[in-house]
Amino acid sequence: MSPQSITELTIRRPDDWHLHLRDGEMLKGVIGDSSRHFARAIIMPNLVPPVVTTADATAYRERIMAALPKGDRFEPLMTLYLTEGTNPDDVEAGHESGLITAVKLYPAGATTNSHGGVRNIDKAMPVLERMARIGLPLCVHGEVTTPEVDIFDREAVFIETVLDPLRTRLPELKVTMEHVTTKDGIDYIKASKGNLAGSITTHHLIINRNALLVGGIRPHYYCLPVAKREVHRLALRAAATSGDARFFLGTDSAPHVDPMKECACGCAGIYTSINTMNCLAHVFEQEDALDRLEAFASLNGPAWYGLPVNEETITLCKQAEAVTFPGKIETEAGTVTVFDPMFPLHWNVV
Ligand code: NCD
Ligand code: ZN
């Protein structure tokens, strides 16, 4: 059967290799949208204050498990927020105990709640060296934040001035380039000789920067890294649907309440947990690559992180009627707008 004629697809249960669950009432309001479809997720540590120690991560994991809807099985894979003061012994202990799956590098000021991030990577070298030794991956938000660099060039400049020098200095370090948004990023990963992989979000496969700016400014399409030109979106789609084991799903689903986005200085973040699998099936069908959706969403990520694949499966069905999602979800923290892919979705998770 050619992929185009497929109307039902069963794949191993997917994982989300980059997720913002937040805390408190927001956590309670959004976690069910991830645990419904995903077995595991890498949980971003950019809370206020951030998750910087193993003790912080232990406590945060407990809050996540307490918020999980009854009966759902979901494993949060915890990360630590790298600071210039991170203690290598604490990181190693967290990894050894099985709690910590990765450490996250946010260049200072790169995105929401990243002011405590790393300013001078030299200061983080002791912990990065330890991570290289123990095989603990570094997840990077790959953007420079120097004001001279145009926001659309931040990723390419990061690769040239931070990532490549770091990988040359410490080739044993495993690096995940998270939410790759440019052809430059894709090409850099493809040219690498190992120890480098990239996650790709759902929304960057669907929108380019026009979604954000044409016909009026649309804050619900604003995220960081910001969506780029069409040529970049096409490169991301080609990589995601290629089956190349170095690319996998990280939704970067990042809920903010509407008033924080619909204002003069709106927050970055797009909420996609609820409809990601529906959107991805649509994209992979458009690319005639439904047979490679499982690699992207369920196989390549665990292989990279050295974890077993999920034994459970989910089934996606294509239906004649469009599947509808609420435009907004209500949480006790406030209303969150759901990502609108701007086309009808016909794939549903049954
Ligand atoms: C994220 C958030 O809101 O925490 N926002 C986003 O646009 N992706 C931060 C991040 O991961 O960059
Ligand atoms: Zn993120």
XYZ file of N, CA, C and O in Angstrom, residues 190-301:
448
model
N 23.300 17.387 9.936
C 23.537 16.333 8.935
C 25.026 16.153 8.644
O 25.488 15.053 8.361
N 25.781 17.237 8.725
C 27.216 17.166 8.414
C 28.032 16.653 9.597
O 29.208 16.330 9.451
N 27.399 16.569 10.773
C 28.175 16.194 11.954
C 28.508 14.715 11.920
O 27.811 13.919 11.319
N 29.580 14.388 12.616
C 30.049 13.001 12.570
C 29.638 12.216 13.820
O 30.243 11.226 14.145
N 28.627 12.692 14.508
C 28.186 11.976 15.702
C 28.064 12.903 16.883
O 28.520 14.058 16.846
N 27.432 12.387 17.939
C 27.220 13.145 19.171
C 26.409 14.413 18.979
O 26.500 15.341 19.781
N 25.614 14.468 17.911
C 24.743 15.627 17.704
C 23.433 15.161 17.078
O 23.436 14.376 16.122
N 22.336 15.632 17.648
C 21.018 15.335 17.084
C 20.162 16.579 17.266
O 20.579 17.530 17.940
N 18.971 16.578 16.657
C 18.131 17.768 16.752
C 16.672 17.420 16.944
O 16.173 16.460 16.351
N 16.010 18.205 17.789
C 14.563 18.035 17.886
C 13.905 19.114 17.031
O 14.485 20.177 16.776
N 12.702 18.795 16.566
C 11.943 19.707 15.705
C 10.536 19.797 16.278
O 9.955 18.788 16.686
N 9.989 21.017 16.310
C 8.644 21.188 16.871
C 7.586 20.917 15.813
O 7.865 20.924 14.606
N 6.380 20.748 16.281
C 5.238 20.587 15.380
C 4.990 21.890 14.615
O 4.833 21.883 13.391
N 4.964 22.989 15.348
C 4.570 24.244 14.696
C 5.578 24.731 13.667
O 5.188 25.298 12.649
N 6.880 24.458 13.891
C 7.854 24.906 12.886
C 7.762 24.099 11.589
O 8.304 24.520 10.564
N 7.099 22.952 11.631
C 6.852 22.198 10.391
C 5.686 22.800 9.622
O 5.470 22.478 8.456
N 4.918 23.662 10.297
C 3.650 24.129 9.709
C 3.663 25.622 9.370
O 3.135 26.031 8.344
N 4.246 26.418 10.217
C 4.204 27.872 9.963
C 5.581 28.411 9.575
O 6.609 27.886 9.997
N 5.548 29.446 8.755
C 6.758 30.250 8.575
C 6.462 31.626 9.179
O 5.407 31.823 9.792
N 7.366 32.572 8.984
C 7.193 33.833 9.707
C 6.021 34.665 9.211
O 5.575 35.579 9.907
N 5.512 34.340 8.027
C 4.322 35.050 7.564
C 3.142 34.857 8.511
O 2.327 35.766 8.696
N 3.042 33.663 9.115
C 1.914 33.389 10.005
C 1.868 34.410 11.138
O 0.812 34.798 11.616
N 3.028 34.849 11.525
C 3.175 35.763 12.647
C 2.881 37.214 12.261
O 2.372 37.987 13.070
N 3.205 37.560 11.016
C 3.290 38.982 10.675
C 2.390 39.466 9.547
O 2.210 40.672 9.390
N 1.851 38.565 8.722
C 1.077 39.033 7.566
C -0.386 39.238 7.948
O -0.996 38.349 8.542
N -0.894 40.400 7.586
C -2.319 40.684 7.820
C -2.611 41.098 9.247
O -3.768 41.104 9.663
N -1.576 41.404 9.988
C -1.749 41.776 11.400
C -0.799 40.943 12.230
O -0.382 39.867 11.804
N -0.450 41.431 13.396
C 0.507 40.697 14.230
C -0.250 39.670 15.069
O -1.235 39.988 15.723
N 0.198 38.419 14.984
C -0.568 37.310 15.586
C 0.251 36.663 16.699
O 1.081 35.792 16.455
N -0.006 37.108 17.923
C 0.862 36.697 19.033
C 0.845 35.194 19.302
O 1.798 34.670 19.867
N -0.220 34.507 18.891
C -0.260 33.068 19.186
C 0.615 32.258 18.237
O 0.742 31.048 18.402
N 1.236 32.933 17.263
C 2.246 32.267 16.429
C 3.656 32.730 16.806
O 4.615 32.432 16.100
N 3.758 33.441 17.904
C 5.089 33.908 18.338
C 5.685 32.911 19.317
O 5.079 32.577 20.350
N 6.857 32.436 18.979
C 7.584 31.531 19.869
C 9.070 31.812 19.647
O 9.449 32.544 18.736
N 9.887 31.207 20.482
C 11.330 31.296 20.290
C 11.912 29.892 20.230
O 11.517 29.055 21.048
N 12.786 29.589 19.327
C 13.201 30.466 18.250
C 12.012 30.844 17.360
O 11.138 30.010 17.101
N 12.045 32.085 16.874
C 10.950 32.599 16.068
C 10.891 31.818 14.743
O 11.916 31.337 14.248
N 9.686 31.659 14.204
C 9.542 30.986 12.905
C 10.303 31.775 11.841
O 10.354 33.007 11.879
N 10.899 31.044 10.910
C 11.763 31.665 9.900
C 11.079 31.666 8.520
O 9.910 31.428 8.404
N 11.906 31.948 7.483
C 11.418 31.948 6.103
C 10.965 30.557 5.663
O 11.406 29.557 6.197
N 10.215 30.542 4.552
C 9.694 29.289 4.009
C 10.804 28.276 3.674
O 10.649 27.082 3.901
N 11.927 28.751 3.171
C 13.001 27.822 2.797
C 13.448 26.999 4.008
O 13.792 25.818 3.891
N 13.391 27.603 5.166
C 13.781 26.896 6.389
C 12.712 25.883 6.811
O 13.023 24.771 7.197
N 11.453 26.299 6.708
C 10.378 25.361 7.051
C 10.477 24.113 6.151
O 10.323 22.981 6.622
N 10.773 24.333 4.883
C 10.856 23.185 3.970
C 12.018 22.272 4.353
O 11.899 21.047 4.273
N 13.111 22.850 4.790
C 14.261 22.026 5.223
C 13.904 21.219 6.471
O 14.298 20.055 6.612
N 13.142 21.825 7.374
C 12.720 21.111 8.591
C 11.804 19.953 8.235
O 11.922 18.847 8.768
N 10.872 20.218 7.317
C 9.942 19.142 6.910
C 10.699 17.997 6.252
O 10.411 16.832 6.513
N 11.671 18.341 5.409
C 12.433 17.276 4.735
C 13.187 16.441 5.770
O 13.201 15.210 5.696
N 13.781 17.101 6.752
C 14.557 16.367 7.762
C 13.639 15.501 8.629
O 13.913 14.325 8.862
N 12.540 16.081 9.078
C 11.639 15.348 9.989
C 11.055 14.114 9.317
O 10.877 13.075 9.948
N 10.745 14.239 8.039
C 10.067 13.141 7.340
C 11.048 12.212 6.637
O 10.632 11.286 5.948
N 12.339 12.453 6.812
C 13.339 11.658 6.086
C 13.590 10.298 6.717
O 14.140 9.406 6.095
N 13.239 10.162 7.989
C 13.569 8.931 8.708
C 14.964 8.984 9.325
O 15.329 8.118 10.113
N 15.764 9.988 8.998
C 17.107 10.162 9.568
C 17.005 10.127 11.098
O 16.263 10.902 11.707
N 17.760 9.207 11.700
C 17.631 8.960 13.145
C 18.080 10.132 13.991
O 17.821 10.165 15.200
N 18.733 11.136 13.398
C 19.201 12.280 14.180
C 18.113 13.325 14.423
O 18.350 14.314 15.110
N 16.926 13.113 13.838
C 15.842 14.099 14.019
C 14.636 13.457 14.684
O 14.211 12.365 14.305
N 14.113 14.146 15.689
C 12.946 13.606 16.396
C 12.094 14.735 16.940
O 12.504 15.902 16.954
N 10.907 14.356 17.421
C 9.922 15.332 17.876
C 10.248 15.904 19.253
O 10.507 15.165 20.204
N 10.210 17.208 19.348
C 10.196 17.899 20.639
C 9.196 19.025 20.435
O 9.495 19.982 19.730
N 8.017 18.914 21.009
C 6.957 19.868 20.613
C 7.281 21.302 21.018
O 6.853 22.237 20.359
N 8.016 21.464 22.120
C 8.201 22.795 22.703
C 6.848 23.442 23.013
O 6.717 24.660 22.971
N 5.866 22.608 23.289
C 4.567 23.152 23.687
C 4.790 24.001 24.938
O 5.341 23.520 25.933
N 4.407 25.269 24.856
C 4.802 26.242 25.893
C 3.616 27.141 26.230
O 3.451 28.210 25.651
N 2.765 26.694 27.166
C 1.554 27.456 27.460
C 1.829 28.762 28.215
O 2.652 28.799 29.118
N 1.147 29.789 27.773
C 1.079 31.066 28.509
C -0.385 31.472 28.527
O -1.089 31.238 27.541
N -0.828 32.094 29.591
C -2.222 32.561 29.596
C -2.367 33.705 28.589
O -1.420 34.474 28.350
N -3.561 33.797 28.007
C -3.773 34.757 26.918
C -3.326 36.190 27.231
O -2.693 36.824 26.385
N -3.629 36.723 28.423
C -3.208 38.115 28.660
C -1.694 38.310 28.581
O -1.218 39.401 28.276
N -0.927 37.235 28.828
C 0.535 37.355 28.734
C 1.013 37.336 27.283
O 2.146 37.708 26.992
N 0.172 36.872 26.383
C 0.549 36.857 24.968
C -0.082 38.004 24.185
O 0.503 38.513 23.233
N -1.272 38.383 24.597
C -2.021 39.406 23.854
C -1.810 40.761 24.509
O -2.721 41.334 25.101
N -0.585 41.244 24.450
C -0.276 42.524 25.095
C 0.891 43.174 24.352
O 1.413 42.605 23.399
N 1.304 44.330 24.807
C 2.313 45.095 24.066
C 3.667 44.400 24.016
O 4.452 44.620 23.104
N 3.950 43.537 25.000
C 5.213 42.798 24.991
C 4.894 41.348 25.349
O 5.086 40.915 26.475
N 4.376 40.639 24.372
C 3.828 39.308 24.620
C 4.907 38.246 24.776
O 5.985 38.334 24.188
N 4.590 37.207 25.555
C 5.530 36.097 25.793
C 5.631 35.206 24.563
O 4.685 35.064 23.792
N 6.784 34.541 24.459
C 7.008 33.550 23.406
C 6.492 32.195 23.862
O 6.742 31.794 25.002
N 5.831 31.481 22.969
C 5.396 30.129 23.306
C 4.111 29.779 22.595
O 3.208 30.611 22.506
N 4.055 28.558 22.069
C 2.870 28.077 21.331
C 2.420 26.782 21.991
O 3.253 25.909 22.277
N 1.126 26.656 22.203
C 0.598 25.477 22.918
C 0.104 24.425 21.929
O -0.932 24.609 21.276
N 0.842 23.323 21.825
C 0.525 22.306 20.812
C 0.313 20.904 21.373
O 0.081 19.982 20.588
N 0.403 20.730 22.677
C 0.316 19.357 23.205
C -0.957 18.660 22.748
O -0.956 17.477 22.432
N -2.025 19.407 22.726
C -3.348 18.801 22.537
C -3.547 18.269 21.113
O -4.215 17.259 20.924
N -2.969 18.929 20.105
C -3.240 18.502 18.716
C -1.992 18.142 17.923
O -2.037 18.040 16.687
N -0.882 17.928 18.618
C 0.365 17.638 17.910
C 0.278 16.389 17.036
O 0.684 16.418 15.877
N -0.228 15.296 17.549
C -0.221 14.063 16.756
C -1.124 14.204 15.525
O -0.801 13.703 14.452
N -2.229 14.929 15.677
C -3.120 15.174 14.540
C -2.407 16.008 13.473
O -2.481 15.719 12.276
N -1.703 17.039 13.934
C -0.961 17.908 13.006
C 0.155 17.129 12.313
O 0.372 17.269 11.100
N 0.862 16.312 13.087
C 1.997 15.593 12.495
C 1.532 14.587 11.449
O 2.159 14.441 10.398
N 0.431 13.894 11.722
C -0.068 12.933 10.726
C -0.396 13.668 9.432
O -0.097 13.192 8.331
N -0.975 14.853 9.561
C -1.305 15.666 8.387
C -0.026 16.026 7.604
O 0.040 15.853 6.384
N 0.968 16.497 8.320
C 2.229 16.900 7.671
C 2.896 15.702 7.000
O 3.334 15.777 5.848
N 2.971 14.595 7.713
C 3.646 13.420 7.147
C 2.870 12.862 5.961
O 3.468 12.385 5.001
N 1.556 12.962 5.990
C 0.781 12.521 4.823
C 1.065 13.438 3.635
O 1.284 12.977 2.516
N 1.085 14.749 3.895
C 1.392 15.701 2.806
C 2.749 15.395 2.175
O 2.943 15.584 0.982
N 3.678 14.939 2.983
C 5.030 14.648 2.481
C 5.148 13.199 2.006
O 6.255 12.741 1.713
N 4.029 12.503 1.952
C 4.013 11.098 1.517
C 4.972 10.255 2.380
O 5.730 9.429 1.880
N 4.925 10.505 3.672
C 5.902 9.875 4.575
C 5.243 9.335 5.842
O 5.886 9.253 6.887
N 3.980 8.952 5.742
C 3.309 8.440 6.945
C 4.054 7.252 7.538
O 4.043 7.046 8.749
N 4.717 6.494 6.665
C 5.458 5.327 7.153
C 6.693 5.740 7.961
O 7.350 4.884 8.546
N 7.005 7.049 7.984
C 8.165 7.489 8.769
C 7.770 8.314 10.004
O 8.643 8.791 10.728
N 6.482 8.438 10.220
C 6.027 9.181 11.411
C 6.496 8.488 12.696
O 6.901 9.146 13.659
N 6.466 7.171 12.702
C 6.869 6.448 13.911
C 8.339 6.699 14.246
O 8.702 6.860 15.418
N 9.177 6.759 13.212
C 10.606 7.027 13.467
C 10.752 8.384 14.138
O 11.448 8.533 15.148
N 10.067 9.394 13.613
C 10.202 10.759 14.121
C 9.625 10.906 15.532
O 10.222 11.553 16.391
N 8.458 10.308 15.755
C 7.749 10.568 17.020
C 8.027 9.519 18.097
O 7.836 9.803 19.278
N 8.460 8.320 17.705
C 8.502 7.227 18.693
C 9.801 6.434 18.748
O 10.003 5.702 19.714
N 10.641 6.519 17.733
C 11.836 5.651 17.716
C 13.151 6.423 17.838
O 14.050 6.021 18.578
N 13.286 7.511 17.091
C 14.589 8.186 17.035
C 14.976 8.837 18.365
O 16.157 8.843 18.741
N 13.991 9.361 19.067
C 14.265 10.023 20.352
C 14.817 9.045 21.380
O 15.894 9.274 21.960
